[in-house]
PDB file of C-alpha atoms and ligand atoms in Angstrom:
ATOM      1  CA  UNK R   1     106.926 175.748 179.575  1.00 94.00           C
ATOM      2  CA  UNK R   2     109.022 176.294 176.494  1.00 95.00           C
ATOM      3  CA  UNK R   3     108.975 173.947 173.518  1.00 97.00           C
ATOM      4  CA  UNK R   4     112.577 173.255 172.574  1.00 97.00           C
ATOM      5  CA  UNK R   5     111.955 170.338 170.253  1.00 97.00           C
ATOM      6  CA  UNK R   6     109.024 168.482 168.727  1.00 98.00           C
ATOM      7  CA  UNK R   7     109.429 165.516 166.443  1.00 97.00           C
ATOM      8  CA  UNK R   8     107.206 162.870 164.936  1.00 97.00           C
ATOM      9  CA  UNK R   9     108.146 159.444 166.219  1.00 96.00           C
ATOM     10  CA  UNK R  10     105.721 156.762 165.094  1.00 96.00           C
ATOM     11  CA  UNK R  11     102.185 156.004 163.873  1.00 96.00           C
ATOM     12  CA  UNK R  12     100.384 152.767 164.474  1.00 92.00           C
ATOM     13  CA  UNK R  13      97.043 151.133 165.141  1.00 90.00           C
ATOM     14  CA  UNK R  14      98.204 148.839 167.908  1.00 91.00           C
ATOM     15  CA  UNK R  15      98.713 150.096 171.428  1.00 93.00           C
ATOM     16  CA  UNK R  16     101.225 147.299 172.027  1.00 93.00           C
ATOM     17  CA  UNK R  17     103.490 148.894 169.419  1.00 95.00           C
ATOM     18  CA  UNK R  18     103.434 152.395 170.910  1.00 96.00           C
ATOM     19  CA  UNK R  19     106.775 153.742 172.227  1.00 97.00           C
ATOM     20  CA  UNK R  20     108.098 151.825 175.204  1.00 96.00           C
ATOM     21  CA  UNK R  21     109.811 154.657 177.077  1.00 94.00           C
ATOM     22  CA  UNK R  22     108.195 155.783 180.305  1.00 94.00           C
ATOM     23  CA  UNK R  23     107.667 159.426 179.315  1.00 97.00           C
ATOM     24  CA  UNK R  24     104.335 160.974 180.308  1.00 97.00           C
ATOM     25  CA  UNK R  25     101.912 161.451 177.446  1.00 98.00           C
ATOM     26  CA  UNK R  26      98.877 163.563 176.648  1.00 98.00           C
ATOM     27  CA  UNK R  27      96.336 162.347 174.102  1.00 98.00           C
ATOM     28  CA  UNK R  28      94.066 164.503 171.969  1.00 98.00           C
ATOM     29  CA  UNK R  29      90.642 163.013 171.371  1.00 97.00           C
ATOM     30  CA  UNK R  30      87.280 164.306 170.149  1.00 96.00           C
ATOM     31  CA  UNK R  31      84.998 164.373 167.145  1.00 94.00           C
ATOM     32  CA  UNK R  32      86.537 164.361 163.690  1.00 92.00           C
ATOM     33  CA  UNK R  33      87.337 167.863 162.475  1.00 94.00           C
ATOM     34  CA  UNK R  34      87.187 169.403 165.963  1.00 97.00           C
ATOM     35  CA  UNK R  35      90.811 170.550 165.551  1.00 97.00           C
ATOM     36  CA  UNK R  36      92.959 167.981 167.391  1.00 97.00           C
ATOM     37  CA  UNK R  37      95.831 167.930 164.923  1.00 97.00           C
ATOM     38  CA  UNK R  38      95.713 171.706 164.433  1.00 98.00           C
ATOM     39  CA  UNK R  39      95.967 172.293 168.172  1.00 98.00           C
ATOM     40  CA  UNK R  40      99.012 170.035 168.450  1.00 98.00           C
ATOM     41  CA  UNK R  41     100.662 172.071 165.681  1.00 98.00           C
ATOM     42  CA  UNK R  42      99.726 175.289 167.452  1.00 98.00           C
ATOM     43  CA  UNK R  43     101.262 174.093 170.739  1.00 98.00           C
ATOM     44  CA  UNK R  44     104.551 173.170 169.117  1.00 98.00           C
ATOM     45  CA  UNK R  45     104.464 176.081 166.648  1.00 97.00           C
ATOM     46  CA  UNK R  46     104.965 173.940 163.591  1.00 96.00           C
ATOM     47  CA  UNK R  47     102.439 174.172 160.776  1.00 94.00           C
ATOM     48  CA  UNK R  48     102.681 170.635 159.505  1.00 94.00           C
ATOM     49  CA  UNK R  49     103.905 168.359 162.280  1.00 96.00           C
ATOM     50  CA  UNK R  50     100.478 166.702 162.645  1.00 96.00           C
ATOM     51  CA  UNK R  51      98.499 166.324 159.410  1.00 93.00           C
ATOM     52  CA  UNK R  52      95.325 168.401 159.255  1.00 93.00           C
ATOM     53  CA  UNK R  53      92.492 168.694 156.770  1.00 91.00           C
ATOM     54  CA  UNK R  54      89.241 170.546 156.186  1.00 91.00           C
ATOM     55  CA  UNK R  55      87.656 167.141 155.605  1.00 88.00           C
ATOM     56  CA  UNK R  56      86.895 165.007 158.650  1.00 86.00           C
ATOM     57  CA  UNK R  57      88.627 161.661 159.027  1.00 84.00           C
ATOM     58  CA  UNK R  58      92.182 162.861 158.333  1.00 86.00           C
ATOM     59  CA  UNK R  59      93.978 161.307 161.316  1.00 86.00           C
ATOM     60  CA  UNK R  60      93.583 157.540 161.159  1.00 87.00           C
ATOM     61  CA  UNK R  61      96.268 156.210 163.490  1.00 92.00           C
ATOM     62  CA  UNK R  62      97.786 156.710 166.945  1.00 95.00           C
ATOM     63  CA  UNK R  63     100.540 159.287 166.325  1.00 97.00           C
ATOM     64  CA  UNK R  64     103.291 159.906 168.849  1.00 98.00           C
ATOM     65  CA  UNK R  65     105.140 163.227 168.865  1.00 98.00           C
ATOM     66  CA  UNK R  66     108.134 163.491 171.182  1.00 98.00           C
ATOM     67  CA  UNK R  67     108.346 166.897 172.855  1.00 98.00           C
ATOM     68  CA  UNK R  68     111.490 168.285 174.518  1.00 97.00           C
ATOM     69  CA  UNK R  69     112.791 164.718 174.376  1.00 97.00           C
ATOM     70  CA  UNK R  70     110.912 163.804 177.551  1.00 96.00           C
ATOM     71  CA  UNK R  71     107.150 163.783 177.005  1.00 98.00           C
ATOM     72  CA  UNK R  72     104.651 162.932 174.280  1.00 98.00           C
ATOM     73  CA  UNK R  73     101.723 164.532 172.563  1.00 98.00           C
ATOM     74  CA  UNK R  74      99.491 161.897 170.973  1.00 98.00           C
ATOM     75  CA  UNK R  75      97.197 162.668 168.056  1.00 97.00           C
ATOM     76  CA  UNK R  76      94.312 160.224 167.673  1.00 95.00           C
ATOM     77  CA  UNK R  77      91.626 159.650 165.039  1.00 92.00           C
ATOM     78  CA  UNK R  78      88.331 161.398 165.677  1.00 90.00           C
ATOM     79  CA  UNK R  79      85.131 159.701 166.668  1.00 86.00           C
ATOM     80  CA  UNK R  80      81.643 160.269 165.298  1.00 76.00           C
ATOM     81  CA  UNK R  81      82.512 160.720 161.671  1.00 69.00           C
ATOM     82  CA  UNK R  82      79.547 159.453 159.668  1.00 61.00           C
ATOM     83  CA  UNK R  83      81.304 159.077 156.346  1.00 63.00           C
ATOM     84  CA  UNK R  84      83.902 156.588 157.575  1.00 65.00           C
ATOM     85  CA  UNK R  85      82.622 153.106 156.663  1.00 69.00           C
ATOM     86  CA  UNK R  86      81.081 151.029 159.439  1.00 70.00           C
ATOM     87  CA  UNK R  87      83.893 148.493 159.405  1.00 70.00           C
ATOM     88  CA  UNK R  88      86.573 151.219 159.557  1.00 68.00           C
ATOM     89  CA  UNK R  89      84.705 152.844 162.405  1.00 68.00           C
ATOM     90  CA  UNK R  90      84.768 149.582 164.362  1.00 69.00           C
ATOM     91  CA  UNK R  91      88.510 149.189 163.826  1.00 68.00           C
ATOM     92  CA  UNK R  92      89.111 152.808 164.951  1.00 69.00           C
ATOM     93  CA  UNK R  93      86.906 152.365 167.972  1.00 81.00           C
ATOM     94  CA  UNK R  94      88.659 149.189 168.958  1.00 84.00           C
ATOM     95  CA  UNK R  95      92.177 150.544 168.894  1.00 86.00           C
ATOM     96  CA  UNK R  96      91.229 153.864 170.446  1.00 90.00           C
ATOM     97  CA  UNK R  97      89.434 152.039 173.273  1.00 92.00           C
ATOM     98  CA  UNK R  98      92.433 149.766 173.761  1.00 94.00           C
ATOM     99  CA  UNK R  99      94.740 152.754 173.754  1.00 96.00           C
ATOM    100  CA  UNK R 100      92.805 154.362 176.618  1.00 96.00           C
ATOM    101  CA  UNK R 101      92.383 151.136 178.557  1.00 95.00           C
ATOM    102  CA  UNK R 102      95.945 149.898 178.253  1.00 95.00           C
ATOM    103  CA  UNK R 103      98.329 152.785 177.799  1.00 97.00           C
ATOM    104  CA  UNK R 104     100.116 153.183 181.127  1.00 96.00           C
ATOM    105  CA  UNK R 105     102.080 156.264 180.046  1.00 97.00           C
ATOM    106  CA  UNK R 106      98.886 158.239 179.436  1.00 98.00           C
ATOM    107  CA  UNK R 107      98.656 160.787 182.236  1.00 97.00           C
ATOM    108  CA  UNK R 108      95.835 162.883 180.835  1.00 98.00           C
ATOM    109  CA  UNK R 109      93.543 163.046 177.824  1.00 98.00           C
ATOM    110  CA  UNK R 110      92.387 166.292 176.310  1.00 98.00           C
ATOM    111  CA  UNK R 111      88.805 165.977 175.113  1.00 98.00           C
ATOM    112  CA  UNK R 112      88.255 168.572 172.407  1.00 98.00           C
ATOM    113  CA  UNK R 113      84.891 170.253 171.990  1.00 98.00           C
ATOM    114  CA  UNK R 114      84.012 172.742 169.252  1.00 98.00           C
ATOM    115  CA  UNK R 115      82.933 175.812 171.218  1.00 98.00           C
ATOM    116  CA  UNK R 116      80.313 176.687 168.592  1.00 98.00           C
ATOM    117  CA  UNK R 117      78.084 173.679 169.089  1.00 96.00           C
ATOM    118  CA  UNK R 118      75.511 172.665 171.663  1.00 96.00           C
ATOM    119  CA  UNK R 119      76.587 169.770 173.882  1.00 96.00           C
ATOM    120  CA  UNK R 120      76.521 166.576 171.796  1.00 94.00           C
ATOM    121  CA  UNK R 121      75.634 163.174 173.247  1.00 92.00           C
ATOM    122  CA  UNK R 122      78.653 161.492 171.729  1.00 91.00           C
ATOM    123  CA  UNK R 123      81.023 163.801 173.658  1.00 94.00           C
ATOM    124  CA  UNK R 124      79.050 163.678 176.903  1.00 95.00           C
ATOM    125  CA  UNK R 125      78.965 159.864 176.712  1.00 91.00           C
ATOM    126  CA  UNK R 126      82.645 159.676 175.893  1.00 93.00           C
ATOM    127  CA  UNK R 127      83.507 161.747 178.970  1.00 95.00           C
ATOM    128  CA  UNK R 128      81.260 159.526 181.082  1.00 94.00           C
ATOM    129  CA  UNK R 129      83.127 156.505 179.759  1.00 92.00           C
ATOM    130  CA  UNK R 130      86.421 158.166 180.694  1.00 94.00           C
ATOM    131  CA  UNK R 131      85.063 158.769 184.179  1.00 94.00           C
ATOM    132  CA  UNK R 132      83.953 155.149 184.613  1.00 93.00           C
ATOM    133  CA  UNK R 133      87.366 153.979 183.441  1.00 93.00           C
ATOM    134  CA  UNK R 134      89.096 156.474 185.744  1.00 95.00           C
ATOM    135  CA  UNK R 135      91.042 158.116 182.953  1.00 96.00           C
ATOM    136  CA  UNK R 136      91.880 161.734 183.859  1.00 97.00           C
ATOM    137  CA  UNK R 137      90.865 164.281 181.276  1.00 98.00           C
ATOM    138  CA  UNK R 138      90.570 168.004 180.704  1.00 98.00           C
ATOM    139  CA  UNK R 139      88.343 169.719 178.153  1.00 98.00           C
ATOM    140  CA  UNK R 140      89.688 171.935 175.402  1.00 98.00           C
ATOM    141  CA  UNK R 141      87.105 174.159 173.762  1.00 98.00           C
ATOM    142  CA  UNK R 142      88.363 174.716 170.217  1.00 98.00           C
ATOM    143  CA  UNK R 143      87.938 177.299 167.442  1.00 98.00           C
ATOM    144  CA  UNK R 144      87.309 180.164 169.877  1.00 98.00           C
ATOM    145  CA  UNK R 145      88.223 182.591 167.070  1.00 98.00           C
ATOM    146  CA  UNK R 146      84.931 181.680 165.378  1.00 98.00           C
ATOM    147  CA  UNK R 147      82.754 183.248 168.088  1.00 98.00           C
ATOM    148  CA  UNK R 148      82.396 186.749 169.496  1.00 97.00           C
ATOM    149  CA  UNK R 149      83.305 187.013 173.200  1.00 97.00           C
ATOM    150  CA  UNK R 150      79.692 187.107 174.450  1.00 98.00           C
ATOM    151  CA  UNK R 151      78.606 184.126 172.365  1.00 98.00           C
ATOM    152  CA  UNK R 152      81.678 182.215 173.474  1.00 98.00           C
ATOM    153  CA  UNK R 153      80.935 182.921 177.127  1.00 98.00           C
ATOM    154  CA  UNK R 154      77.321 181.869 176.689  1.00 98.00           C
ATOM    155  CA  UNK R 155      78.259 178.584 175.022  1.00 98.00           C
ATOM    156  CA  UNK R 156      80.811 177.705 177.690  1.00 98.00           C
ATOM    157  CA  UNK R 157      78.256 178.415 180.429  1.00 98.00           C
ATOM    158  CA  UNK R 158      75.716 176.210 178.639  1.00 97.00           C
ATOM    159  CA  UNK R 159      78.295 173.442 178.418  1.00 98.00           C
ATOM    160  CA  UNK R 160      79.162 173.725 182.090  1.00 97.00           C
ATOM    161  CA  UNK R 161      75.507 173.468 183.097  1.00 97.00           C
ATOM    162  CA  UNK R 162      75.127 170.375 180.963  1.00 96.00           C
ATOM    163  CA  UNK R 163      78.193 168.691 182.458  1.00 96.00           C
ATOM    164  CA  UNK R 164      77.188 169.527 186.003  1.00 96.00           C
ATOM    165  CA  UNK R 165      74.095 167.367 185.455  1.00 94.00           C
ATOM    166  CA  UNK R 166      76.355 164.308 185.564  1.00 91.00           C
ATOM    167  CA  UNK R 167      79.595 165.544 187.183  1.00 94.00           C
ATOM    168  CA  UNK R 168      79.947 166.847 190.701  1.00 94.00           C
ATOM    169  CA  UNK R 169      82.525 169.402 189.628  1.00 94.00           C
ATOM    170  CA  UNK R 170      83.502 170.787 186.263  1.00 95.00           C
ATOM    171  CA  UNK R 171      86.571 169.030 184.832  1.00 96.00           C
ATOM    172  CA  UNK R 172      89.516 171.373 184.137  1.00 97.00           C
ATOM    173  CA  UNK R 173      88.914 173.233 180.889  1.00 98.00           C
ATOM    174  CA  UNK R 174      90.677 175.639 178.560  1.00 98.00           C
ATOM    175  CA  UNK R 175      89.510 177.888 175.757  1.00 98.00           C
ATOM    176  CA  UNK R 176      91.671 177.596 172.667  1.00 98.00           C
ATOM    177  CA  UNK R 177      92.102 178.638 169.073  1.00 98.00           C
ATOM    178  CA  UNK R 178      94.687 176.955 166.889  1.00 98.00           C
ATOM    179  CA  UNK R 179      94.522 179.707 164.314  1.00 97.00           C
ATOM    180  CA  UNK R 180      94.935 182.568 166.824  1.00 98.00           C
ATOM    181  CA  UNK R 181      97.186 180.818 169.349  1.00 98.00           C
ATOM    182  CA  UNK R 182      94.627 181.323 172.122  1.00 98.00           C
ATOM    183  CA  UNK R 183      95.284 179.204 175.222  1.00 98.00           C
ATOM    184  CA  UNK R 184      98.780 178.136 174.206  1.00 98.00           C
ATOM    185  CA  UNK R 185     100.773 179.349 177.213  1.00 98.00           C
ATOM    186  CA  UNK R 186      98.122 178.311 179.697  1.00 98.00           C
ATOM    187  CA  UNK R 187      97.971 174.827 178.261  1.00 98.00           C
ATOM    188  CA  UNK R 188     101.733 174.383 178.108  1.00 98.00           C
ATOM    189  CA  UNK R 189     102.054 175.541 181.713  1.00 98.00           C
ATOM    190  CA  UNK R 190      99.333 173.096 182.731  1.00 98.00           C
ATOM    191  CA  UNK R 191     101.160 170.232 181.010  1.00 98.00           C
ATOM    192  CA  UNK R 192     104.447 171.428 182.529  1.00 97.00           C
ATOM    193  CA  UNK R 193     103.012 171.321 186.034  1.00 97.00           C
ATOM    194  CA  UNK R 194     101.663 167.788 185.521  1.00 97.00           C
ATOM    195  CA  UNK R 195     105.020 166.656 184.107  1.00 97.00           C
ATOM    196  CA  UNK R 196     106.691 167.963 187.255  1.00 95.00           C
ATOM    197  CA  UNK R 197     104.292 166.008 189.462  1.00 94.00           C
ATOM    198  CA  UNK R 198     104.837 162.848 187.425  1.00 92.00           C
ATOM    199  CA  UNK R 199     108.618 163.222 187.598  1.00 88.00           C
ATOM    200  CA  UNK R 200     108.467 163.647 191.391  1.00 88.00           C
ATOM    201  CA  UNK R 201     106.565 160.397 191.938  1.00 80.00           C
TER     202      UNK R 201
HETATM  203  P1  GTP W   1      90.438 164.438 162.257  1.00 91.86           P
HETATM  204  O1  GTP W   1      91.908 164.107 162.162  1.00 91.86           O
HETATM  205  O2  GTP W   1      89.749 164.258 160.954  1.00 91.86           O
HETATM  206  O3  GTP W   1      89.757 163.716 163.369  1.00 91.86           O
HETATM  207  O4  GTP W   1      90.280 166.028 162.538  1.00 91.86           O
HETATM  208  P2  GTP W   1      91.039 166.944 163.601  1.00 91.86           P
HETATM  209  O5  GTP W   1      90.237 166.992 164.850  1.00 91.86           O
HETATM  210  O6  GTP W   1      92.468 166.557 163.731  1.00 91.86           O
HETATM  211  O7  GTP W   1      90.904 168.396 162.925  1.00 91.86           O
HETATM  212  P3  GTP W   1      92.017 169.224 162.114  1.00 91.86           P
HETATM  213  O8  GTP W   1      93.062 169.724 163.039  1.00 91.86           O
HETATM  214  O9  GTP W   1      92.454 168.451 160.935  1.00 91.86           O
HETATM  215  O10 GTP W   1      91.172 170.508 161.696  1.00 91.86           O
HETATM  216  C1  GTP W   1      89.943 170.393 160.994  1.00 91.86           C
HETATM  217  C2  GTP W   1      89.600 171.711 160.325  1.00 91.86           C
HETATM  218  O11 GTP W   1      89.330 172.716 161.302  1.00 91.86           O
HETATM  219  C3  GTP W   1      90.718 172.273 159.461  1.00 91.86           C
HETATM  220  O12 GTP W   1      90.133 172.861 158.320  1.00 91.86           O
HETATM  221  C4  GTP W   1      91.361 173.326 160.335  1.00 91.86           C
HETATM  222  O13 GTP W   1      91.969 174.356 159.616  1.00 91.86           O
HETATM  223  C5  GTP W   1      90.153 173.848 161.104  1.00 91.86           C
HETATM  224  N1  GTP W   1      90.551 174.370 162.422  1.00 91.86           N
HETATM  225  C6  GTP W   1      91.221 173.696 163.381  1.00 91.86           C
HETATM  226  N2  GTP W   1      91.419 174.464 164.467  1.00 91.86           N
HETATM  227  C7  GTP W   1      90.887 175.667 164.176  1.00 91.86           C
HETATM  228  C8  GTP W   1      90.778 176.909 164.895  1.00 91.86           C
HETATM  229  O14 GTP W   1      91.219 177.087 166.029  1.00 91.86           O
HETATM  230  N3  GTP W   1      90.130 177.938 164.277  1.00 91.86           N
HETATM  231  C9  GTP W   1      89.603 177.808 163.035  1.00 91.86           C
HETATM  232  N4  GTP W   1      88.978 178.860 162.530  1.00 91.86           N
HETATM  233  N5  GTP W   1      89.682 176.671 162.319  1.00 91.86           N
HETATM  234  C10 GTP W   1      90.318 175.615 162.876  1.00 91.86           C
HETATM  235 MG1   MG W   2      93.485 164.956 163.012  1.00 91.86          MG
END
């Protein structure tokens, strides 16, 4: 799929105020600093559409980006960031949870995992929660440029083994790097094929 246009539409902390149009949307979720905003920028080939930072906790709202005037990418705040105050964390958690529970236009969530790290409970539990709530998701391994091919392969295999302890089959997954553009075409084609299915039904 080609990206012809990508524009920021709205930020808010209330799912009820998210855009009303029926366009399919894809949300980016994962630990703070995993590279959600950077990956959105990589997909649309704009450096500063979504705000990024070396310090975790940059994205604090639900951000809708309208792509090709007929679907959305949604950038969300990260979870598991220790330095956000407890009360802020609760507010984040509440509106993120409500977003996933209530947003009808959400067709798929991308759960981002830093390919360098061992499986973390917070991510495993989040994916289990998605499963229980029947929210479709795919995994995006991020920052693939930071590992050599063998180490990358080893980490992905380790992750798969971990997931297969609780899942019957491995969810769809992609290996990506925002800085090197790895996975861009594959991911856009994947989204394109889901958009086609959604538009048929
Ligand atoms: P929050 O909004 O705080 O939840 O973070 P985020 O998940 O949106 O992460 P963000 O995109 O802001 O990126 C965090 C840091 O990781 C930044 O310093 C990015 O430059 C860096 N980063 C993101 N993606 C990549 C990547 O593919 N490769 C490398 N080397 N660095 C990356
Ligand atoms: Mg962000």
